[in-house]
Coordinates of C-alpha atoms in Angstrom, one line a residue:
M1 CA 26.6 -31.7 -24.4
A2 CA 29.3 -34.6 -25.3
L3 CA 32.0 -33.9 -27.4
G4 CA 34.4 -36.6 -29.1
C5 CA 37.6 -36.8 -30.8
R6 CA 39.1 -39.9 -32.8
W7 CA 42.8 -39.9 -34.0
P8 CA 44.0 -42.9 -35.6
L9 CA 47.6 -44.4 -35.6
R10 CA 48.5 -47.4 -37.4
I11 CA 52.0 -49.4 -36.7
G12 CA 51.7 -52.2 -39.1
G13 CA 47.8 -52.4 -38.7
S14 CA 45.8 -49.5 -36.8
F15 CA 44.7 -48.7 -33.2
G16 CA 43.1 -45.6 -32.0
Y17 CA 41.5 -43.9 -28.8
R18 CA 38.0 -42.5 -28.2
A19 CA 38.1 -39.6 -25.8
G20 CA 34.7 -38.5 -24.1
G21 CA 33.7 -34.7 -23.8
L22 CA 32.9 -33.0 -20.4
C23 CA 29.4 -31.5 -19.7
G24 CA 28.9 -28.8 -17.9
P25 CA 31.4 -27.0 -16.1
S26 CA 32.8 -29.7 -14.3
P27 CA 36.8 -30.4 -14.9
P28 CA 38.0 -32.7 -18.2
C29 CA 38.1 -36.3 -17.7
I30 CA 39.5 -38.6 -20.4
S31 CA 37.7 -41.4 -21.2
T32 CA 39.0 -45.1 -21.2
V33 CA 41.8 -46.0 -24.1
T34 CA 40.7 -48.6 -26.5
V35 CA 44.2 -50.6 -28.3
N36 CA 43.7 -53.2 -31.0
E37 CA 45.5 -56.2 -28.9
N38 CA 46.7 -57.5 -32.3
L39 CA 48.7 -54.7 -32.8
L40 CA 50.7 -55.7 -29.5
T41 CA 51.4 -58.9 -30.9
P42 CA 55.5 -58.7 -32.4
L43 CA 55.6 -59.7 -35.8
N44 CA 57.9 -62.7 -36.8
L45 CA 60.1 -61.2 -39.3
E46 CA 63.4 -62.6 -37.6
I47 CA 64.8 -59.3 -37.1
N48 CA 66.6 -58.0 -34.0
P49 CA 64.6 -58.1 -30.7
N50 CA 65.6 -54.4 -29.7
A51 CA 63.5 -53.5 -32.8
Q52 CA 60.3 -54.8 -31.1
C53 CA 60.9 -53.3 -28.0
V54 CA 62.0 -49.8 -29.3
K55 CA 58.5 -50.4 -31.4
Q56 CA 57.0 -51.1 -28.1
Q57 CA 58.1 -48.3 -26.9
E58 CA 56.9 -45.9 -29.7
K59 CA 53.6 -47.6 -29.2
E60 CA 53.5 -46.8 -25.5
Q61 CA 54.4 -43.0 -26.2
I62 CA 51.9 -42.5 -28.9
K63 CA 49.5 -44.3 -26.1
C64 CA 50.5 -41.5 -23.9
L65 CA 50.5 -38.8 -26.9
N66 CA 47.0 -39.7 -27.3
N67 CA 45.9 -39.2 -24.4
K68 CA 47.4 -35.7 -23.6
F69 CA 46.0 -34.7 -26.8
A70 CA 42.4 -36.0 -25.4
A71 CA 43.4 -33.9 -22.6
F72 CA 43.7 -31.1 -24.7
I73 CA 40.8 -31.3 -26.5
D74 CA 38.8 -31.8 -23.6
K75 CA 40.3 -28.6 -21.9
V76 CA 39.6 -26.5 -25.3
H77 CA 36.0 -27.3 -25.0
F78 CA 35.7 -26.6 -21.4
L79 CA 37.2 -23.3 -22.5
E80 CA 35.0 -22.9 -25.2
Q81 CA 31.8 -23.4 -22.5
Q82 CA 33.5 -20.9 -20.0
N83 CA 33.6 -18.7 -22.7
K84 CA 29.9 -19.2 -23.3
L85 CA 29.2 -19.0 -19.5
L86 CA 30.9 -15.5 -19.5
E87 CA 28.8 -14.1 -22.4
T88 CA 25.5 -15.3 -20.8
K89 CA 26.9 -13.6 -17.5
W90 CA 27.8 -10.3 -19.7
Q91 CA 23.8 -10.4 -21.0
F92 CA 22.5 -10.9 -17.3
Y93 CA 24.5 -8.0 -15.7
Q94 CA 23.3 -5.5 -18.6
N95 CA 19.4 -6.7 -18.4
H96 CA 20.1 -6.5 -14.6
E97 CA 21.2 -2.8 -15.0
F98 CA 18.6 -2.2 -17.2
C99 CA 15.9 -3.8 -14.6
Q100 CA 17.8 -1.2 -11.7
G101 CA 16.9 1.7 -14.0
N102 CA 13.0 0.6 -14.2
L103 CA 13.3 -0.3 -10.5
E104 CA 14.3 3.6 -9.3
E105 CA 11.7 4.9 -12.0
L106 CA 8.7 2.8 -10.4
F107 CA 9.5 3.6 -6.8
Q108 CA 9.9 7.5 -7.7
G109 CA 6.6 7.2 -9.8
Y110 CA 4.8 5.5 -6.8
I111 CA 6.5 8.2 -4.1
Q112 CA 4.8 11.0 -6.5
T113 CA 1.7 9.5 -6.6
L114 CA 1.8 8.9 -2.7
R115 CA 2.7 12.7 -2.4
R116 CA -0.1 13.7 -4.7
V117 CA -2.6 11.8 -2.3
N118 CA -1.0 13.3 0.5
E119 CA -2.1 17.4 -1.2
Y120 CA -5.4 16.1 -2.1
M121 CA -5.9 14.7 1.7
E122 CA -4.3 18.0 3.3
D123 CA -6.9 19.8 0.8
D124 CA -9.7 17.6 2.0
A125 CA -8.9 18.3 5.5
G126 CA -8.7 21.8 5.1
R127 CA -12.3 21.9 3.6
L128 CA -13.8 20.1 6.4
T129 CA -12.0 22.5 9.0
L130 CA -13.4 25.0 7.1
E131 CA -16.7 23.4 7.0
L132 CA -16.5 22.7 10.7
N133 CA -15.9 25.9 11.6
H134 CA -19.4 27.2 9.6
V135 CA -21.4 24.8 11.3
Q136 CA -19.8 25.7 14.8
E137 CA -20.8 29.3 13.9
Q138 CA -24.1 28.4 12.9
L139 CA -24.3 26.1 16.1
E140 CA -23.3 29.5 18.1
G141 CA -26.1 31.2 16.4
F142 CA -28.6 28.5 17.0
K143 CA -27.3 28.6 20.9
K144 CA -27.7 32.2 20.8
K145 CA -31.4 31.7 19.4
Y146 CA -32.6 29.1 21.7
E147 CA -31.1 31.0 25.1
E148 CA -33.1 34.0 23.7
E149 CA -36.2 31.8 23.3
L150 CA -35.7 30.6 26.7
A151 CA -35.5 34.1 27.9
L152 CA -38.6 34.8 26.0
G153 CA -40.3 31.6 27.5
A154 CA -39.4 32.7 31.1
T155 CA -40.4 36.3 30.3
A156 CA -44.2 34.9 29.3
E157 CA -44.0 32.2 32.2
N158 CA -43.6 35.6 34.4
E159 CA -46.3 37.3 32.6
L160 CA -48.6 34.3 33.1
V161 CA -47.6 34.6 36.9
L162 CA -48.5 38.1 36.9
L163 CA -51.8 37.7 34.8
K164 CA -52.7 34.9 37.2
K165 CA -51.9 37.3 40.1
D166 CA -54.4 40.2 38.3
I167 CA -57.1 37.8 37.8
D168 CA -56.8 36.6 41.3
S169 CA -57.1 40.2 42.4
A170 CA -60.1 40.7 39.7
Y171 CA -62.1 37.8 41.5
L172 CA -61.3 39.3 44.8
R173 CA -62.6 42.6 44.0
K174 CA -65.7 40.7 42.2
S175 CA -65.9 38.6 45.5
D176 CA -65.7 42.0 47.2
L177 CA -68.6 43.8 44.8
E178 CA -70.9 40.7 45.1
A179 CA -70.2 41.2 49.3
N180 CA -71.0 45.0 48.7
V181 CA -74.3 44.2 46.5
E182 CA -75.4 41.8 49.0
L183 CA -75.0 44.5 51.9
L184 CA -76.7 47.1 49.9
T185 CA -79.5 44.7 49.0
R186 CA -79.7 43.8 52.6
E187 CA -79.3 47.6 53.5
I188 CA -82.6 48.3 50.9
T189 CA -84.4 45.8 52.4
F190 CA -83.9 47.3 55.7
L191 CA -85.0 50.5 54.5
R192 CA -87.9 49.4 53.2
S193 CA -89.2 47.9 56.1
L194 CA -88.4 50.8 58.2
Y195 CA -90.2 52.8 55.8
E196 CA -93.1 50.5 55.7
E197 CA -93.2 50.4 59.5
S198 CA -93.1 54.4 59.7
Q199 CA -95.8 54.7 57.0
I200 CA -98.0 52.4 59.2
S201 CA -97.0 54.3 62.4
E202 CA -98.0 57.5 61.0
T203 CA -101.2 56.6 59.3
S204 CA -103.1 57.6 62.4
V205 CA -101.5 61.2 62.9
V206 CA -101.0 62.1 59.5
V207 CA -103.5 64.0 58.1
K208 CA -103.7 63.6 54.3
M209 CA -102.1 66.8 52.3
D210 CA -102.0 67.9 49.0
N211 CA -98.2 67.4 48.2
S212 CA -97.1 66.8 44.7
R213 CA -93.7 65.6 46.1
E214 CA -94.1 62.0 47.1
L215 CA -90.6 59.8 48.0
N216 CA -91.2 56.6 46.1
M217 CA -88.2 54.5 48.0
D218 CA -89.0 51.6 45.8
V219 CA -88.0 53.2 42.6
V220 CA -84.6 54.4 44.3
V221 CA -83.7 51.1 45.3
A222 CA -84.7 49.8 42.6
E223 CA -82.5 52.1 40.4
I224 CA -79.7 52.0 43.1
K225 CA -80.0 48.1 42.8
A226 CA -80.2 48.1 39.0
Q227 CA -76.9 50.8 38.9
Y228 CA -75.0 48.1 41.3
D229 CA -75.8 45.2 39.0
D230 CA -75.0 46.9 36.2
I231 CA -71.7 48.2 37.7
A232 CA -71.4 44.1 38.9
S233 CA -72.1 42.8 35.5
R234 CA -70.3 45.0 33.8
S235 CA -67.2 44.3 36.0
R236 CA -67.9 40.9 35.8
A237 CA -68.1 40.6 32.0
E238 CA -64.9 42.9 31.9
A239 CA -63.2 40.6 34.6
A240 CA -64.3 37.4 32.3
G241 CA -63.2 38.8 28.8
W242 CA -59.9 40.0 30.2
Y243 CA -59.0 36.9 32.0
Q244 CA -60.0 34.8 29.0
T245 CA -58.1 37.3 26.4
K246 CA -54.8 36.8 28.5
C247 CA -55.2 33.2 28.8
E248 CA -55.9 33.0 25.2
E249 CA -53.0 34.9 24.5
M250 CA -50.8 33.3 26.8
K251 CA -52.0 29.9 25.6
A252 CA -50.7 31.2 22.3
T253 CA -47.5 32.2 23.8
V254 CA -47.0 29.4 25.4
I255 CA -47.7 27.1 22.3
Q256 CA -45.6 29.0 20.2
Q257 CA -42.5 29.3 22.3
S258 CA -43.1 25.4 23.1
E259 CA -42.9 25.2 19.3
N260 CA -40.0 27.7 18.6
L261 CA -38.3 25.5 21.8
R262 CA -39.0 22.5 19.7
K263 CA -37.6 23.2 17.0
S264 CA -34.7 24.8 18.4
K265 CA -34.1 21.1 20.1
D266 CA -34.2 19.4 16.7
E267 CA -32.3 22.0 15.2
L268 CA -29.4 22.0 17.8
N269 CA -29.6 17.9 17.9
K270 CA -29.0 18.2 13.9
L271 CA -26.4 20.3 14.5
N272 CA -24.9 18.0 17.3
R273 CA -25.1 15.2 15.0
L274 CA -23.5 17.4 11.9
I275 CA -20.9 18.2 14.4
Q276 CA -19.8 14.4 15.2
R277 CA -20.1 13.5 11.5
L278 CA -17.9 16.3 10.7
T279 CA -15.8 15.7 13.8
A280 CA -15.3 11.9 12.8
E281 CA -14.3 12.9 9.2
V282 CA -12.0 15.3 10.4
E283 CA -10.5 12.8 12.8
N284 CA -10.5 9.9 9.6
A285 CA -8.7 12.8 7.3
K286 CA -6.2 12.9 9.9
Q287 CA -5.5 9.2 10.4
Q288 CA -5.6 9.0 6.7
C289 CA -3.0 12.1 6.3
S290 CA -0.8 10.3 9.2
K291 CA -1.0 7.0 7.5
L292 CA -0.1 8.6 3.9
E293 CA 2.9 10.3 5.8
A294 CA 4.1 7.3 7.4
S295 CA 3.5 5.4 4.2
I296 CA 5.5 8.1 2.1
A297 CA 8.2 8.1 4.7
E298 CA 8.5 4.0 4.6
A299 CA 8.4 4.0 1.0
E300 CA 10.9 6.9 0.6
Q301 CA 13.4 4.5 3.1
Q302 CA 12.7 1.6 1.0
G303 CA 13.4 3.2 -2.1
E304 CA 16.7 4.9 -0.6
A305 CA 17.6 1.4 0.9
A306 CA 16.6 0.0 -2.6
L307 CA 18.8 2.3 -4.4
S308 CA 21.6 1.9 -1.9
D309 CA 21.3 -1.7 -2.2
A310 CA 20.7 -1.4 -6.0
R311 CA 23.8 0.4 -6.1
C312 CA 26.2 -1.6 -4.1
K313 CA 24.8 -4.5 -6.3
L314 CA 25.6 -2.4 -9.3
T315 CA 29.4 -1.6 -8.1
G316 CA 29.8 -5.5 -6.8
L317 CA 28.6 -6.2 -10.5
E318 CA 31.0 -4.3 -12.1
E319 CA 33.4 -5.0 -10.5
A320 CA 32.4 -8.5 -11.3
L321 CA 31.9 -7.7 -14.6
Q322 CA 35.6 -6.4 -14.9
K323 CA 36.8 -9.6 -13.4
A324 CA 34.8 -11.5 -16.0
K325 CA 36.0 -9.4 -18.5
Q326 CA 39.6 -9.9 -17.4
N327 CA 39.1 -13.6 -16.9
M328 CA 37.7 -14.3 -20.6
A329 CA 40.7 -12.3 -21.9
W330 CA 43.0 -14.7 -20.0
L331 CA 40.7 -17.4 -21.2
L332 CA 40.9 -16.1 -24.7
R333 CA 44.6 -15.8 -24.6
E334 CA 45.1 -19.6 -23.2
Y335 CA 42.2 -20.6 -25.5
Q336 CA 44.5 -18.9 -28.5
K337 CA 47.6 -20.4 -27.1
L338 CA 45.9 -24.0 -27.2
M339 CA 44.6 -23.5 -30.5
N340 CA 48.3 -22.7 -31.8
S341 CA 49.6 -25.8 -29.7
K342 CA 46.6 -28.1 -31.2
L343 CA 47.6 -26.9 -34.6
G344 CA 51.1 -27.9 -34.1
L345 CA 50.4 -31.0 -32.6
D346 CA 48.1 -31.8 -35.8
V347 CA 51.0 -31.1 -37.9
E348 CA 53.4 -33.1 -36.0
I349 CA 50.9 -36.0 -35.6
A350 CA 50.2 -36.0 -39.4
T351 CA 54.1 -35.6 -40.2
Y352 CA 54.6 -38.6 -37.7
H353 CA 51.4 -40.7 -39.0
K354 CA 53.3 -40.6 -42.6
L355 CA 56.9 -41.5 -41.3
L356 CA 55.2 -44.6 -39.6
E357 CA 52.8 -45.6 -42.7
G358 CA 56.5 -45.3 -44.6
E359 CA 58.3 -47.3 -42.2
E360 CA 55.3 -50.2 -42.2
S361 CA 55.4 -50.2 -45.9
R362 CA 59.5 -50.6 -45.9
L363 CA 58.9 -53.6 -43.2
C364 CA 57.1 -55.4 -45.8
E365 CA 59.4 -55.1 -48.4
G366 CA 62.3 -57.3 -47.2
M367 CA 64.3 -58.0 -43.9
G368 CA 67.5 -56.2 -44.5
A369 CA 66.0 -53.4 -46.1
V370 CA 63.3 -53.2 -43.3
T371 CA 66.4 -53.3 -40.7
S372 CA 68.3 -50.8 -42.0
V373 CA 65.4 -48.6 -42.5
N374 CA 63.5 -49.5 -39.3
W375 CA 66.6 -47.9 -37.2
A376 CA 66.6 -45.0 -39.3
S377 CA 62.7 -44.2 -38.9
V378 CA 63.1 -45.4 -35.1
G379 CA 65.7 -42.4 -34.9
V380 CA 63.6 -39.9 -36.4
A381 CA 60.3 -41.1 -34.4
F382 CA 62.2 -40.7 -31.0
L383 CA 63.5 -37.1 -32.4
G384 CA 59.8 -36.2 -33.1
I385 CA 58.5 -37.5 -30.0
S386 CA 61.0 -35.6 -28.0
S387 CA 59.9 -32.7 -29.4
L388 CA 56.7 -33.7 -29.2
N389 CA 56.7 -34.2 -25.4
I390 CA 58.7 -31.4 -25.1
R391 CA 55.7 -29.2 -26.5
L392 CA 52.9 -31.0 -24.4
H393 CA 54.7 -30.6 -21.3
L394 CA 55.3 -26.8 -22.1
S395 CA 51.6 -26.4 -23.3
M396 CA 50.5 -28.3 -20.1
G397 CA 52.9 -26.0 -17.9
T398 CA 51.4 -22.8 -19.3
G399 CA 48.1 -24.2 -19.0

């Protein structure tokens, strides 16, 4: 933003200046003063040459006053911009304080959320631990059942061994009976042949007698053989049936025990897989709990660090704001002083301008009158310029 000011002052004509304003917070600078060269040409009025020198000095003093006044105007604009800058900083500090409050609430909410998640994970870990204990109890029960089944299988195997021994002993008994049958058969054959020989040898000496008791050895041998055959067949059938029954029972027992053992192994494998899965879930839950606890601790540390940093910044901003307020108050006082000086200078410049216009009009009326009035006006002008210079120096010193 560029600011400008123009104050015309005339002596026998008109001349002026144009001062450029400042842009941004840079220090004020004075632009080049333009002067009408025709005004510097001395008038051919055939008056005292000292009057021209006095007028030249007055012109130089007026130019100097114009430059100082332009500097004052630029300084006033600079102070106005500083005032706006301080107001902007004040608004920024207020908004920043509001943002600091929101940041603390945001951190508190995030910490509360992490704590709730941690509590949920702890509850989940407790539930998984209870489930793991229950599964371990079931596993212990299945292990006991598996051991019992193994013991039953061992018992069945022992019974099978005993049954095999009984079968072997029955087979041996059968072999012995068959051997006895063979011996008895041979003995019967021998007795029969012996009987026949005795019958043949006694036919010549034996007198036939009427005897009702006849010894029929064939019938006796047949009966004995039939009895032994019946005993052997019954023993063989009983041994075969008992052996077959025991084999069927042992086969059924072995099949049942094998099926139970297979089911127990399947259940044991399932329980092992379930235990591994639950163990992995528990470990994962523990890791997540550890991560959440670390995140909560880190968030609390970051929140405390951020809060402490925010408090430090807030303290610094409050101190800077206090200094800015003091600086602003000082600038306002300086601004008020400059405005008062400006008003006084405006009044004096207007008065001096009127005096110069009156001097110019009197110069145009006549030589004699101009000469007399000129010296009086010059004295008044010197008094005004002196007082104006004094006030300007005082204002520059206070600024």
